mmCIF file of C-alpha atoms in Angstrom:
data_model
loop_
_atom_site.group_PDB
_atom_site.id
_atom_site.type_symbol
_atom_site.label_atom_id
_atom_site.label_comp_id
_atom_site.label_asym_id
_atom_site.label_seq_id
_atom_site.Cartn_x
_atom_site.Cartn_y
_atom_site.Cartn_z
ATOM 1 C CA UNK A 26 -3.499 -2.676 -28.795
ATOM 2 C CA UNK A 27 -6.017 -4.916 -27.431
ATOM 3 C CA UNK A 28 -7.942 -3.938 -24.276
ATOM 4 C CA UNK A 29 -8.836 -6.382 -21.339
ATOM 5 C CA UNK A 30 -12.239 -5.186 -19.640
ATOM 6 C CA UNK A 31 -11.747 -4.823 -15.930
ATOM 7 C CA UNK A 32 -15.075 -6.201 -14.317
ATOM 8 C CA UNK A 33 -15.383 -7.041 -10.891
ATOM 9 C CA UNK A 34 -18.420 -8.828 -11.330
ATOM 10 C CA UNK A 35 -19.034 -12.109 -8.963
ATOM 11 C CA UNK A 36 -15.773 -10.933 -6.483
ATOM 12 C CA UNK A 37 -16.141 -9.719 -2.949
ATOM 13 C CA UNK A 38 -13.913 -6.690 -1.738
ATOM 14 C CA UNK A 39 -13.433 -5.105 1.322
ATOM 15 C CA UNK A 40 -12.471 -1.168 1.301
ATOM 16 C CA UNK A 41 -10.665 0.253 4.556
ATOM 17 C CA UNK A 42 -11.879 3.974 5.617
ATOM 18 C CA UNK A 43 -14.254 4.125 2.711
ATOM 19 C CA UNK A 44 -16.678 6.347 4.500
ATOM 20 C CA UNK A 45 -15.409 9.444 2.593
ATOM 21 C CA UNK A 46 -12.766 10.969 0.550
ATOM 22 C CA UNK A 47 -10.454 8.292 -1.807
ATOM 23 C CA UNK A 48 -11.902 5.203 0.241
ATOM 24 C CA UNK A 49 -15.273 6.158 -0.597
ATOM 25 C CA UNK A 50 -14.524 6.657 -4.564
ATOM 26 C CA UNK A 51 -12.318 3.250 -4.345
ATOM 27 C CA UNK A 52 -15.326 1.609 -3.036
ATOM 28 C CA UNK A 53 -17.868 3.494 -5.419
ATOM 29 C CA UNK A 54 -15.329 2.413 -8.457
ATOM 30 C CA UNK A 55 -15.223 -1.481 -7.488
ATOM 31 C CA UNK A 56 -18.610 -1.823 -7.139
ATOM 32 C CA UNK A 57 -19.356 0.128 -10.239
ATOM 33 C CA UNK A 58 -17.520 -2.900 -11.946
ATOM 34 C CA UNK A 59 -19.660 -5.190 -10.021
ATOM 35 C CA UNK A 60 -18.128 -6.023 -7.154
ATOM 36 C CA UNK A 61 -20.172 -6.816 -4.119
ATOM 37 C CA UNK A 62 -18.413 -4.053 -1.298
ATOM 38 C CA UNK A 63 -18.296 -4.231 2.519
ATOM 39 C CA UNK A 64 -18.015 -0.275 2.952
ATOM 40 C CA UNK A 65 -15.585 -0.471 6.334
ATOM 41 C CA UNK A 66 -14.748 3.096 8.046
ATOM 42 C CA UNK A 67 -14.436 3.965 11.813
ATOM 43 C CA UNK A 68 -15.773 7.400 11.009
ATOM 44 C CA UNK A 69 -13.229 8.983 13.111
ATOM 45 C CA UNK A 70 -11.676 12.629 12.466
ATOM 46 C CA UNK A 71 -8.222 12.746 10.826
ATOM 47 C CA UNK A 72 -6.266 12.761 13.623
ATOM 48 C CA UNK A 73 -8.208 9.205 14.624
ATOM 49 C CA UNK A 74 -10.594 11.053 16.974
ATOM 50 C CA UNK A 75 -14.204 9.980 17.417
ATOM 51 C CA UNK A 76 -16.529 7.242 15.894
ATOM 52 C CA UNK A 77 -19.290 7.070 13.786
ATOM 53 C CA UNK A 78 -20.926 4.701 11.739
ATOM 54 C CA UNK A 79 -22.898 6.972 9.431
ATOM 55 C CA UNK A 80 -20.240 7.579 7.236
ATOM 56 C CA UNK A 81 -20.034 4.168 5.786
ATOM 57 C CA UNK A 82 -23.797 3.731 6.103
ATOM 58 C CA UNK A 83 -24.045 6.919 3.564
ATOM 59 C CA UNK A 84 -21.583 5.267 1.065
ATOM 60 C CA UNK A 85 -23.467 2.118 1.167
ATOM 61 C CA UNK A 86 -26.668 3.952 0.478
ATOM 62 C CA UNK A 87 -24.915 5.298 -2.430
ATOM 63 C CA UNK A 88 -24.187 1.981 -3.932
ATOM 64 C CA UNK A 89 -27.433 0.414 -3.520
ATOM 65 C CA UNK A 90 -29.117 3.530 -4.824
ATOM 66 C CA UNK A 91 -26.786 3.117 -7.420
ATOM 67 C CA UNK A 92 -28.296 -0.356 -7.926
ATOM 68 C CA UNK A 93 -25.335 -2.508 -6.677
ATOM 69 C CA UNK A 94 -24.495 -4.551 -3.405
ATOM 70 C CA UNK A 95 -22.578 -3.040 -0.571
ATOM 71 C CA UNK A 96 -22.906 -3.702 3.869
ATOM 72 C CA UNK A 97 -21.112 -1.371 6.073
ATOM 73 C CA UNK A 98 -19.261 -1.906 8.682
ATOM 74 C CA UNK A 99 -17.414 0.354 11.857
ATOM 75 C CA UNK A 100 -14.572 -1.609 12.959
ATOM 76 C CA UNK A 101 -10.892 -0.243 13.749
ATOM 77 C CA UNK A 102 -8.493 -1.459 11.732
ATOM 78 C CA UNK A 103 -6.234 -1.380 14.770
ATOM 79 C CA UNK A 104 -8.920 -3.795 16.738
ATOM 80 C CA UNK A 105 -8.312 -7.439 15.106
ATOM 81 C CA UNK A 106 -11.138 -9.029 16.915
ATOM 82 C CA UNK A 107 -13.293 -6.380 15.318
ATOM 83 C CA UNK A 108 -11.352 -6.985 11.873
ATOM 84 C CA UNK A 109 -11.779 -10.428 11.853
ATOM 85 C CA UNK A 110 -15.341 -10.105 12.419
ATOM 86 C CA UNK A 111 -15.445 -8.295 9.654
ATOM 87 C CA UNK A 112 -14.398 -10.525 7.475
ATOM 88 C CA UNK A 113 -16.812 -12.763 9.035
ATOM 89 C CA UNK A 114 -19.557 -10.408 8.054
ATOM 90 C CA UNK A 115 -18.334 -10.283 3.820
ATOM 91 C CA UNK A 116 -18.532 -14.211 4.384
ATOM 92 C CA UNK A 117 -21.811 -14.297 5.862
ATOM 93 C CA UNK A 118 -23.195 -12.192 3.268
ATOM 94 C CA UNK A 119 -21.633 -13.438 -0.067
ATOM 95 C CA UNK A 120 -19.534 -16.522 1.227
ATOM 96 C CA UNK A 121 -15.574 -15.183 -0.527
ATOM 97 C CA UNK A 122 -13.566 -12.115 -0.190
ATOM 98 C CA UNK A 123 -11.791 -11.351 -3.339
ATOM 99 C CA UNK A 124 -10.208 -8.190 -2.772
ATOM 100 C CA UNK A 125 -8.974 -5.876 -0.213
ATOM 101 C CA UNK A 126 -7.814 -2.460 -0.307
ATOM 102 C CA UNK A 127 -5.779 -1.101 2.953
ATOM 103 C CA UNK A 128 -7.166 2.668 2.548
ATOM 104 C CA UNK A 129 -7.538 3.439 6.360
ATOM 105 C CA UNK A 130 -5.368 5.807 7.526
ATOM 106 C CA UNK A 131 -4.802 9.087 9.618
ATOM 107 C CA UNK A 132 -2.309 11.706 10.154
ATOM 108 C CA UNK A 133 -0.258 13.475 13.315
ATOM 109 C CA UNK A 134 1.862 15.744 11.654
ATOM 110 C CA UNK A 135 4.967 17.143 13.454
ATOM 111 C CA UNK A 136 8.366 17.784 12.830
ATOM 112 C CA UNK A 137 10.328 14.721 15.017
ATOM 113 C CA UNK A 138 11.713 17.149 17.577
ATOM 114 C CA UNK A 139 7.733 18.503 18.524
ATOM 115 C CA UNK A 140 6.512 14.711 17.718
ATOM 116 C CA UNK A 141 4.959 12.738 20.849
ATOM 117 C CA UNK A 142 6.120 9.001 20.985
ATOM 118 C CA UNK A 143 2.415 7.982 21.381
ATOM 119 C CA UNK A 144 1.643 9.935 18.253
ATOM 120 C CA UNK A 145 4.046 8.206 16.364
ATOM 121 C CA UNK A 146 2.866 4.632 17.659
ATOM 122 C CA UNK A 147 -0.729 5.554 16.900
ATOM 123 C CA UNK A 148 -0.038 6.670 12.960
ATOM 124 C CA UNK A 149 2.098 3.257 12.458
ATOM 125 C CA UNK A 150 -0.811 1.678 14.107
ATOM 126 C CA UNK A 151 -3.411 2.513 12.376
ATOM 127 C CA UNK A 152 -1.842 2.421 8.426
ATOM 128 C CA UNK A 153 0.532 -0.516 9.777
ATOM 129 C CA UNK A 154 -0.884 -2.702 11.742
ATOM 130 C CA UNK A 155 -4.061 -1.917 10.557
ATOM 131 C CA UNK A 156 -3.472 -3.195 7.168
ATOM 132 C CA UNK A 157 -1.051 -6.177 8.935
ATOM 133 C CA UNK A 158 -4.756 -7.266 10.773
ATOM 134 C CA UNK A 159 -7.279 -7.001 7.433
ATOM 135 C CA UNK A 160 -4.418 -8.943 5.550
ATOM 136 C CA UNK A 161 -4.032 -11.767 8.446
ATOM 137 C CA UNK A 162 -8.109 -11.550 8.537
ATOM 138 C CA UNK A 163 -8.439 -12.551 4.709
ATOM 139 C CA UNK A 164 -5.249 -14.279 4.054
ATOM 140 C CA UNK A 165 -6.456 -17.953 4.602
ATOM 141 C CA UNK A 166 -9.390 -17.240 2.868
ATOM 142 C CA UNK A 167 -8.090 -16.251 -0.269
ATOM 143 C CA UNK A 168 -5.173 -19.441 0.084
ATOM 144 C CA UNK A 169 -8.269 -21.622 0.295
ATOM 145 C CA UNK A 170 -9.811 -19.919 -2.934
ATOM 146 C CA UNK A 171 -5.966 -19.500 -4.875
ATOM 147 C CA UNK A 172 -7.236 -16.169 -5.450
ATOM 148 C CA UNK A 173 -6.754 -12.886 -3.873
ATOM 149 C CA UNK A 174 -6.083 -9.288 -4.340
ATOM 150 C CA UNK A 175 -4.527 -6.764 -1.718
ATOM 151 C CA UNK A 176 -3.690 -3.498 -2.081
ATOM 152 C CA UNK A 177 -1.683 -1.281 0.121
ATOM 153 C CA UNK A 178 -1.783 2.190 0.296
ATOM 154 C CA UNK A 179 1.323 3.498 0.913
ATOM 155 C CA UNK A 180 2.378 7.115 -0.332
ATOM 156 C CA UNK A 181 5.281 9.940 -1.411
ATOM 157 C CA UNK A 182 6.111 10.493 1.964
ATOM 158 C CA UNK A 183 7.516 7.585 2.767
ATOM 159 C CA UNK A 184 8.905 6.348 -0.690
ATOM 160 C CA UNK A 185 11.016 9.795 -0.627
ATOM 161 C CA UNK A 186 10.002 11.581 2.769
ATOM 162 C CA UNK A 187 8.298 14.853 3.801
ATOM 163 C CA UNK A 188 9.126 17.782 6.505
ATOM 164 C CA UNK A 189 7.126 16.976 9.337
ATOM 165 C CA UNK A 190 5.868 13.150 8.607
ATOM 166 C CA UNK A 191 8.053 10.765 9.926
ATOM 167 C CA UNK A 192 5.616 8.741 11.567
ATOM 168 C CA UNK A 193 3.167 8.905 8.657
ATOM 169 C CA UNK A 194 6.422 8.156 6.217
ATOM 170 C CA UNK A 195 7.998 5.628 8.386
ATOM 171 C CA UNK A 196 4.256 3.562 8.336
ATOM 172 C CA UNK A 197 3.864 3.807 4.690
ATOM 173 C CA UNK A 198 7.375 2.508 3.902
ATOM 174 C CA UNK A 199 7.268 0.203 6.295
ATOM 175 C CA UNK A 200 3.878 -1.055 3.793
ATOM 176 C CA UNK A 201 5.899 -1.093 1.080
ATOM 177 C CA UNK A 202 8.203 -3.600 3.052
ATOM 178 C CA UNK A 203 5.084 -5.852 4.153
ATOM 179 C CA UNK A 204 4.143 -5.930 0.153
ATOM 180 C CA UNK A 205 7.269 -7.414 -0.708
ATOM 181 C CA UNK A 206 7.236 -10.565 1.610
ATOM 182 C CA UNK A 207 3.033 -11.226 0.821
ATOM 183 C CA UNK A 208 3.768 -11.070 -2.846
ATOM 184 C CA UNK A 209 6.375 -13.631 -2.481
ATOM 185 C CA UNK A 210 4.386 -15.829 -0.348
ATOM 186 C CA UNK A 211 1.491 -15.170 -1.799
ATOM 187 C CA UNK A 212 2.239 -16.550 -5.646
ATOM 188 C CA UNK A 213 1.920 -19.829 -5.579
ATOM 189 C CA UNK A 214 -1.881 -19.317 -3.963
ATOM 190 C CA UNK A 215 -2.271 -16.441 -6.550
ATOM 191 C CA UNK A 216 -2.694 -13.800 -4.344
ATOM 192 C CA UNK A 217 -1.402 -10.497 -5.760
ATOM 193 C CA UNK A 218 0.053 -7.798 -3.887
ATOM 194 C CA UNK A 219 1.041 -4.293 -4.451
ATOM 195 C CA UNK A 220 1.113 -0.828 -3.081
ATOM 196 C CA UNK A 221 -0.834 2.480 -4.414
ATOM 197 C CA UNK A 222 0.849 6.119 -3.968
ATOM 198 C CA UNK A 223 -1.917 8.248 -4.254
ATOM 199 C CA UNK A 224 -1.687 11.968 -4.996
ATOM 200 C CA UNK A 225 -5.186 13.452 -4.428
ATOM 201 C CA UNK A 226 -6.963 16.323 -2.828
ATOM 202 C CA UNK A 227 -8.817 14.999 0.355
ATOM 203 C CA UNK A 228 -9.450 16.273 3.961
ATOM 204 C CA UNK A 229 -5.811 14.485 4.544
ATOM 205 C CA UNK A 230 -4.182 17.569 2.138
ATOM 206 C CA UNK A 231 -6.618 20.228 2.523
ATOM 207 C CA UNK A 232 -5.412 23.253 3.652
ATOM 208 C CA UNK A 233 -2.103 22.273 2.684
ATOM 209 C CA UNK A 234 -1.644 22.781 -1.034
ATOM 210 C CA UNK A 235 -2.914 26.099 -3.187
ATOM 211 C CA UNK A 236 -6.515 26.029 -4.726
ATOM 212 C CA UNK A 237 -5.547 25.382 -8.174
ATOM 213 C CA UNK A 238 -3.094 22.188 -6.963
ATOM 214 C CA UNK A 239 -5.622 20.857 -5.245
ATOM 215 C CA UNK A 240 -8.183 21.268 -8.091
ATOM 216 C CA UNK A 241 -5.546 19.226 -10.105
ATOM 217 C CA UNK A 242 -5.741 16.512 -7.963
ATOM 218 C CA UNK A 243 -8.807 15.168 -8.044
ATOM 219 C CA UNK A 244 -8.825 12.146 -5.607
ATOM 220 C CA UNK A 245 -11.262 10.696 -8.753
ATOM 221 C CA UNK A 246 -8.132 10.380 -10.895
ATOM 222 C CA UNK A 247 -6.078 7.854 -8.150
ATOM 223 C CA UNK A 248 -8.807 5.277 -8.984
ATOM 224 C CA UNK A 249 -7.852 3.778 -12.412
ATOM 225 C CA UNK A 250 -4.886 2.927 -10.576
ATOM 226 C CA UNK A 251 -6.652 0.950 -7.577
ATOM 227 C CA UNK A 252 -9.001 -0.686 -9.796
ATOM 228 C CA UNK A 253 -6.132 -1.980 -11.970
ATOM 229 C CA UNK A 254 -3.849 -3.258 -9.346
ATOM 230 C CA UNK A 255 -6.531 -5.631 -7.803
ATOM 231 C CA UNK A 256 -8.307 -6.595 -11.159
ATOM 232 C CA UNK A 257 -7.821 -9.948 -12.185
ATOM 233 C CA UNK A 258 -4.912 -8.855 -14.733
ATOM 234 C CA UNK A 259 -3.100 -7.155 -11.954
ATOM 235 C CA UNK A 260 0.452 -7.300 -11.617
ATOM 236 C CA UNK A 261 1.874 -8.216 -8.062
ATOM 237 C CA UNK A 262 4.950 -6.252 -6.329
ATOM 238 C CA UNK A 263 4.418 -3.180 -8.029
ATOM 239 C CA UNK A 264 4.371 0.140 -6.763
ATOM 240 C CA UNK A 265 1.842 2.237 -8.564
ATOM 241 C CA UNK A 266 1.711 6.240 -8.102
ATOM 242 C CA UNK A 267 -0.920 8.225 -9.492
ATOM 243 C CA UNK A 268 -2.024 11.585 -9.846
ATOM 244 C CA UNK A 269 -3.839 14.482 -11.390
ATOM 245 C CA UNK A 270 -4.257 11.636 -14.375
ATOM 246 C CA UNK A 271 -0.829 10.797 -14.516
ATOM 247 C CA UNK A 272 0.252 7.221 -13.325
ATOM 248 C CA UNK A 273 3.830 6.231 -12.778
ATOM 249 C CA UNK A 274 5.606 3.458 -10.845
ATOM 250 C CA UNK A 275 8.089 3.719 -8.177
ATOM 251 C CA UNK A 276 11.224 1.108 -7.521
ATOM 252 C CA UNK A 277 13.241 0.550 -4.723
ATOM 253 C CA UNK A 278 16.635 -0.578 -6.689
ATOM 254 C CA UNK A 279 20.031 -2.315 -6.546
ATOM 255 C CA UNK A 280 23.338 -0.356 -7.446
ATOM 256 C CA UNK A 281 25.636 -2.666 -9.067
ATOM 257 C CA UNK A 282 28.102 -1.523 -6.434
ATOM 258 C CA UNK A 283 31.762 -2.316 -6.443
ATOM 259 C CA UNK A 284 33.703 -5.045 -4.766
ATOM 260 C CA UNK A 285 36.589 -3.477 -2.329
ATOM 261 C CA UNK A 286 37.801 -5.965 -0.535
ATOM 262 C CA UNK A 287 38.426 -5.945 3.233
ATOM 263 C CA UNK A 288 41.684 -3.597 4.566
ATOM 264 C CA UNK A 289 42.402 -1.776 7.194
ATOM 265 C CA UNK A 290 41.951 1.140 4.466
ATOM 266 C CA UNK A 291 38.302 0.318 3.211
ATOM 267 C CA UNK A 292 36.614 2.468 5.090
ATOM 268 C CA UNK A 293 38.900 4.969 3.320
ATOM 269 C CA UNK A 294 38.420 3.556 -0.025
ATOM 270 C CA UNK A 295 34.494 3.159 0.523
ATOM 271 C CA UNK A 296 34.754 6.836 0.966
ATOM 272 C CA UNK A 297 36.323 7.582 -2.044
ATOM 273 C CA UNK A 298 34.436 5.347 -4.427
ATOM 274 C CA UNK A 299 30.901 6.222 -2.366
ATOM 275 C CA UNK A 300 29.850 8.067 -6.064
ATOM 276 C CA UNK A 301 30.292 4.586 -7.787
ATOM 277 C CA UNK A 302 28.903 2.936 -5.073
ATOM 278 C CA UNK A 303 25.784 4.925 -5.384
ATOM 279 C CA UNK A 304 25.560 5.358 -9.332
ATOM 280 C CA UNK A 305 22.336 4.040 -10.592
ATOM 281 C CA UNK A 306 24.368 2.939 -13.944
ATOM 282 C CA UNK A 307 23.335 -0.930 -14.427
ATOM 283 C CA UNK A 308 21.118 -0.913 -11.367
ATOM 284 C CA UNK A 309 18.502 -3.212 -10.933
ATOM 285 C CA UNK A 310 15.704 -4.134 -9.265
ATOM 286 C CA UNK A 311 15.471 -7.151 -6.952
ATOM 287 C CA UNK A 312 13.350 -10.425 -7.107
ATOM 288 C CA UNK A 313 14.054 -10.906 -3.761
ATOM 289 C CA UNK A 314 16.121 -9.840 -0.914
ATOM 290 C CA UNK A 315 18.310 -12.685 -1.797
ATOM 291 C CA UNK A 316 20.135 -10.880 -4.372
ATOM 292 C CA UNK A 317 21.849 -8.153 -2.293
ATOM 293 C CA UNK A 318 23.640 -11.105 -0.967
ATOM 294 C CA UNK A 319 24.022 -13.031 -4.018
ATOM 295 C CA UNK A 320 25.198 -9.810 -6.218
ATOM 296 C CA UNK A 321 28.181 -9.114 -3.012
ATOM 297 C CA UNK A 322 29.122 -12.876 -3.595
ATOM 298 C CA UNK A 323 28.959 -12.630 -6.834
ATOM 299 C CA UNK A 324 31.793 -9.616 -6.650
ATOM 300 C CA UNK A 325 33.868 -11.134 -3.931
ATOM 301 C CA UNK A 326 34.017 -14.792 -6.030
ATOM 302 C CA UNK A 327 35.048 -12.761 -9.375
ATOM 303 C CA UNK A 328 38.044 -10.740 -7.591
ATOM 304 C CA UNK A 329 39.568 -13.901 -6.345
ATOM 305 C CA UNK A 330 39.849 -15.500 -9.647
#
């Protein structure tokens, strides 16, 4: 099998919360390749406390030490003023944005019962609306150039759910949703979008997995993933998952379902034939959210002939 060479060279990324931990290796990796980096991290604590801008100022020194190109920059992703000026900033300096990667996040773990409403609005606001403001930021920019790569990260948690995360869950799902729509719209100005799951040991997970899981999961191992799913050969609506040097993908599918009619019994019937219903035999997965509709038609049309 023939390999393609993934080289950033000549492209412009942005990296969200790259002042440590996977953001800082995402933005190491790109501009390892080549690519020119704006180095973007609040330098806040996990929970979204505090400010600094050291953190991304010590990644950029790492780059240019390293003999490449990166600026840094302390905006909030949940500020899109500050956002936008960012953007203004990679154009500025190197005139094109080629890539951004949504890393920014932070966590306020609590089971829902314990959970305070305003820490649930802050967690979808930074990883959702955060990555809703970089996107709007470069979106025009990469129409005008027919060329763009975004990358979400969205996670485990919210593709299948964790005790105690449902605001942190319910944000990176809710990613996976935005991904969907961009991709579509996105195609004809050949701007590719997916989403990353990452499993890796950072200040996010420590303290909450044994020593020898977390020396497994080397946030170093995630990156393969990122750097393939905004090269120039990436795919677009795929959800990648990696790992500990494993990589998978994850689907949200279609059940082929089964036509029942409307009665004053279906509810009865649906209750019966739920296990059919939700048998993954001949499922598929969806272009578009156009064929839930057109696969029910489909059904009801067929039983009337």
């Amino acid at each position: 099998m023939t390999m393609s060479t993934i080289d950033f060279t000549g492209r412009v990324a942005i990296v969200t919360g790259a002042g440590g931990g996977l953001g800082r290796l995402h933005a190491l990796g790109l501009a390892q390749r080549g690519a020119r980096v704006v180095v973007n991290d609040l330098g806040g604590a996990v929970d979204g406390s505090g400010g600094s801008a050291t953190a991304a100022q010590k990644v950029v020194d790492e780059i240019t030490a390293l003999g490449g190109q990166a600026i840094a920059n302390g905006a909030s992703v949940t500020d899109f003023a500050a956002v936008q000026a960012m953007v203004q900033q990679a154009m500025d300096a190197w005139g094109r944005v080629d890539v951004l990667v949504n890393n920014a996040g932070i966590l306020r773990d609590k089971s829902f019962a314990k959970m305070e409403l305003a820490d649930f609005r802050l967690v979808l606001d930074v990883h959702l609306m955060g990555a809703v403001h970089t996107t709007k930021a470069v979106w025009p920019i990469m129409q005008a150039q027919k060329y763009g790569r975004i990358l979400m990260t969205t996670s485990s948690t919210g593709l299948y759910g964790n005790f105690g995360q449902s605001n942190y869950g319910a944000a990176k799902l809710a990613l996976v949703g935005l991904m969907q729509t961009l991709s579509l719209e996105g195609a004809k100005h050949g701007i590719h979008v997916n989403c990353l799951a990452p499993t890796a040991a950072t200040r996010m997970t420590e303290g909450l997995l044994p020593p020898d899981v977390m020396a497994a999961i080397q946030p170093e191992a995630v990156v393969p993933a990122m750097l393939v799913a905004v090269s120039e050969q990436a795919p677009t609506r795929a959800i990648l998952c990696a790992g500990a040097g494993t990589y998978e993908s994850a689907h949200i599918t279609l059940s082929q379902g089964v036509h029942l009619g409307l009665t004053d019994d279906t509810p009865e019937r649906l209750l019966a034939q739920l296990h059919q219903v939700m048998s993954l035999d001949h499922a598929t997965v969806p272009g578009s959210g156009a064929a839930q509709g057109e696969n029910e038609v489909r059904q009801a049309l067929a039983a009337r002939r």
